[in-house]
Coordinates of C-alpha atoms in Angstrom, one line a residue:
Chain A
E14 CA -11.5 -12.1 12.7
A15 CA -7.8 -12.5 13.8
G16 CA -5.9 -9.4 14.3
V17 CA -2.3 -8.6 13.4
V18 CA 0.0 -11.3 14.7
Q19 CA 3.6 -10.7 15.7
S20 CA 6.4 -12.8 17.0
P21 CA 8.3 -13.0 19.1
R22 CA 6.7 -10.9 21.8
Y23 CA 9.9 -10.3 23.6
K24 CA 13.6 -10.5 22.6
I25 CA 16.7 -9.9 24.5
I26 CA 20.0 -10.0 22.6
E27 CA 23.5 -8.7 23.0
K28 CA 24.7 -5.8 20.8
K29 CA 26.2 -6.8 17.5
Q30 CA 23.9 -9.8 17.3
P31 CA 21.2 -10.2 14.5
V32 CA 17.5 -10.2 15.3
A33 CA 14.4 -10.8 13.2
F34 CA 10.7 -10.0 13.8
W35 CA 7.8 -11.6 12.0
C36 CA 4.4 -10.1 11.2
N37 CA 1.2 -11.7 9.8
P38 CA -1.3 -8.9 8.9
I39 CA -5.0 -9.1 8.9
S40 CA -6.3 -11.3 6.1
G41 CA -7.0 -9.3 3.0
H42 CA -5.0 -6.3 4.1
N43 CA -2.8 -5.1 1.2
T44 CA -0.8 -2.5 3.1
L45 CA 1.6 -3.4 5.9
Y46 CA 3.6 -1.1 8.1
W47 CA 6.6 -1.5 10.4
Y48 CA 6.9 1.1 13.2
R49 CA 9.4 1.6 16.0
Q50 CA 8.1 3.0 19.3
N51 CA 10.5 4.3 21.9
L52 CA 9.4 4.5 25.6
G53 CA 6.9 7.4 26.1
Q54 CA 6.8 8.2 22.4
G55 CA 4.4 7.6 19.6
P56 CA 5.1 5.0 16.9
E57 CA 7.4 6.1 14.1
L58 CA 7.2 4.6 10.6
L59 CA 10.1 2.5 9.4
I60 CA 8.7 1.1 6.2
R61 CA 5.4 0.7 4.3
Y62 CA 4.5 -2.1 1.9
E63 CA 1.8 -2.1 -0.7
N64 CA 1.4 -5.8 -1.4
E65 CA 5.0 -7.0 -1.8
E66 CA 6.4 -3.6 -2.8
A67 CA 8.1 -1.3 -0.3
V68 CA 6.6 2.1 -1.2
D69 CA 8.0 4.1 1.7
D70 CA 11.3 3.1 3.3
S71 CA 12.7 6.6 3.8
Q72 CA 13.0 6.2 7.6
L73 CA 14.5 2.8 7.5
P74 CA 18.2 2.8 8.6
K75 CA 19.3 0.7 5.6
D76 CA 22.8 0.1 6.9
R77 CA 21.5 -2.3 9.5
F78 CA 17.8 -2.7 8.9
S79 CA 16.2 -4.8 6.2
A80 CA 12.6 -5.9 5.5
E81 CA 10.8 -8.2 3.2
R82 CA 7.3 -9.1 2.4
L83 CA 7.4 -12.1 0.2
K84 CA 4.1 -13.0 -1.6
G85 CA 2.6 -9.8 -0.2
V86 CA 1.3 -11.4 3.0
D87 CA 3.7 -12.0 5.9
S88 CA 6.7 -9.7 6.5
T89 CA 10.0 -9.9 8.3
L90 CA 12.0 -7.1 9.7
K91 CA 15.7 -7.7 10.4
I92 CA 18.4 -5.8 12.3
Q93 CA 22.0 -6.8 11.8
P94 CA 24.0 -6.0 13.8
A95 CA 21.8 -4.7 16.6
E96 CA 23.0 -1.6 18.6
L97 CA 22.0 -0.5 22.1
G98 CA 19.9 2.3 20.7
D99 CA 17.7 -0.2 18.8
S100 CA 16.0 -1.2 22.1
A101 CA 12.4 -0.3 21.5
V102 CA 9.0 -1.9 20.7
Y103 CA 8.7 -2.9 17.0
L104 CA 5.1 -2.7 15.9
C105 CA 3.5 -4.1 12.8
A106 CA 0.2 -2.7 11.4
S107 CA -1.9 -3.4 8.4
S108 CA -4.7 -1.7 6.5
L109 CA -7.0 -2.7 3.7
V110 CA -5.5 -0.1 1.5
A111 CA -3.1 2.8 2.4
E112 CA -6.0 5.3 2.9
E113 CA -7.8 3.2 5.4
T114 CA -7.5 2.7 9.2
Q115 CA -4.3 1.0 10.4
Y116 CA -4.7 -1.8 12.9
F117 CA -1.7 -2.7 15.1
G118 CA -0.3 -5.9 16.4
P119 CA 0.9 -6.3 20.0
G120 CA 4.5 -5.5 19.1
T121 CA 7.9 -7.1 19.8
R122 CA 9.8 -5.7 22.7
L123 CA 13.5 -5.7 21.9
L124 CA 16.2 -5.2 24.5
V125 CA 19.7 -4.9 23.3
L126 CA 22.3 -5.4 26.1
Chain B
G8 CA 9.0 20.5 10.7
E9 CA 5.3 20.1 11.1
S10 CA 4.2 17.8 13.9
V11 CA 1.4 16.6 16.1
G12 CA 1.6 17.2 19.8
L13 CA -0.4 16.9 23.0
H14 CA -0.9 19.5 25.7
L15 CA -1.2 17.3 28.7
P16 CA 1.2 14.4 29.4
T17 CA -1.0 12.9 32.2
L18 CA -4.6 13.3 33.0
S19 CA -6.0 11.9 36.3
V20 CA -9.8 11.5 36.7
Q21 CA -12.3 9.8 39.0
E22 CA -14.4 6.9 37.8
G23 CA -17.6 8.2 36.3
D24 CA -16.2 11.6 35.3
N25 CA -15.9 12.7 31.7
S26 CA -12.4 13.0 30.3
I27 CA -11.1 15.3 27.7
I28 CA -7.8 14.6 26.0
N29 CA -6.4 17.4 23.7
C30 CA -4.1 17.4 20.7
A31 CA -2.7 20.2 18.7
Y32 CA -1.5 19.8 15.1
S33 CA 0.3 22.1 12.9
N34 CA 0.0 20.6 9.4
S35 CA -2.8 22.5 7.8
A36 CA -2.9 20.0 4.9
S37 CA -3.8 17.1 7.3
D38 CA -7.2 15.7 6.4
Y39 CA -7.5 12.6 8.5
F40 CA -7.1 12.2 12.2
I41 CA -7.2 9.1 14.4
W42 CA -7.2 8.5 18.2
Y43 CA -5.5 5.3 19.4
K44 CA -5.5 3.8 22.9
Q45 CA -2.5 1.9 24.0
E46 CA -2.5 -0.2 27.2
S47 CA 0.7 -1.3 28.8
G48 CA 2.3 -4.1 26.9
K49 CA -0.1 -3.9 23.9
G50 CA -0.1 -2.3 20.5
P51 CA -2.2 0.9 19.8
Q52 CA -5.9 0.1 19.5
F53 CA -8.1 2.1 17.1
I54 CA -10.7 4.2 19.0
I55 CA -12.2 6.7 16.5
D56 CA -11.3 8.7 13.5
I57 CA -12.5 11.8 11.8
R58 CA -11.9 13.4 8.4
S59 CA -11.4 17.1 7.8
N60 CA -14.8 17.6 6.3
M61 CA -16.4 16.9 9.7
D62 CA -16.1 18.7 13.0
K63 CA -17.6 16.1 15.3
R64 CA -17.9 12.3 15.3
Q65 CA -19.4 10.1 18.0
G66 CA -18.8 6.5 18.9
Q67 CA -19.6 4.4 21.9
R68 CA -18.8 6.7 24.9
V69 CA -16.3 8.6 22.9
T70 CA -16.6 11.8 20.8
V71 CA -13.9 13.4 18.7
L72 CA -14.0 17.1 18.0
L73 CA -12.0 18.8 15.2
N74 CA -11.4 22.5 15.1
K75 CA -9.6 23.2 11.9
T76 CA -9.5 27.0 12.6
V77 CA -7.1 26.5 15.5
K78 CA -5.8 23.1 14.5
H79 CA -7.1 21.4 17.5
L80 CA -8.4 17.8 18.1
S81 CA -9.9 16.5 21.2
L82 CA -11.1 13.1 22.5
Q83 CA -14.0 13.1 25.0
I84 CA -14.7 9.9 27.0
A85 CA -18.0 9.8 28.8
A86 CA -18.4 8.1 32.2
T87 CA -14.7 7.2 32.3
Q88 CA -14.0 3.7 33.7
P89 CA -10.8 2.2 35.2
G90 CA -10.5 0.1 32.0
D91 CA -10.0 3.4 30.1
S92 CA -6.7 3.9 31.8
A93 CA -4.1 3.9 29.1
V94 CA -1.9 6.2 26.9
Y95 CA -3.9 7.9 24.2
F96 CA -2.3 9.0 21.0
C97 CA -3.6 11.3 18.3
A98 CA -2.3 10.9 14.8
E99 CA -2.7 12.8 11.6
K100 CA -2.4 12.2 7.9
A101 CA -2.3 14.4 4.9
G102 CA -3.5 12.7 1.7
Y103 CA -1.3 9.7 1.0
S104 CA 1.4 10.7 3.4
T105 CA 2.4 8.6 6.4
L106 CA 0.5 8.7 9.7
T107 CA 2.3 11.0 12.2
F108 CA 1.7 10.3 15.9
G109 CA 1.9 12.6 18.8
K110 CA 3.7 11.8 22.0
G111 CA 0.7 10.6 23.9
T112 CA -1.3 11.4 27.0
M113 CA -1.6 9.0 29.9
L114 CA -5.1 8.8 31.3
L115 CA -5.3 7.5 34.9
V116 CA -8.8 6.6 36.2
S117 CA -9.2 6.2 39.9
P118 CA -12.0 3.9 41.2

């Protein structure tokens, strides 16, 4: 069974530029999560989707971050414009339902110069 | 606020030794706990989980112990191998709340 797929794996951009990350969850998983992980820290939740509905986006900086999960499968996380402090690893995870174990993708490593 | 934390940032062991990684949590309402392993350049990988109605759970070479009295969680790895070298995170969850991760412990295994 394929795991969570993310792309790109690495991204280097200049500040004020836009950037987008894509995630394909494990087949059949209804719940999808976006996390941000800073160096040496644990992942921190940005947004959680139940199917196509964002049910927890309280930690998403909505002035510059946006996300969508059209048709309740793939998801895209966007930052516009990017700031230096956005440099981090952006992880996508999915679970069968919210109560079940979350499985993570490899992450997208973003460097903002 | 309530949080999950780790006692030891780095643990160095010899190959073949048993390793114990500890985690303290402060949310008494947490009822689900997970250990993840994260290798360099990869996403967190599920190792083992435990619910609050249990105090011990065993997997392949790993055991998780939960002490609700002192709010302590530990991960024991038997016969540690160089491939076990990674950062280990504990995470907790209370009901339908979000999963909260600790800062991680780096395990270094010397051959």
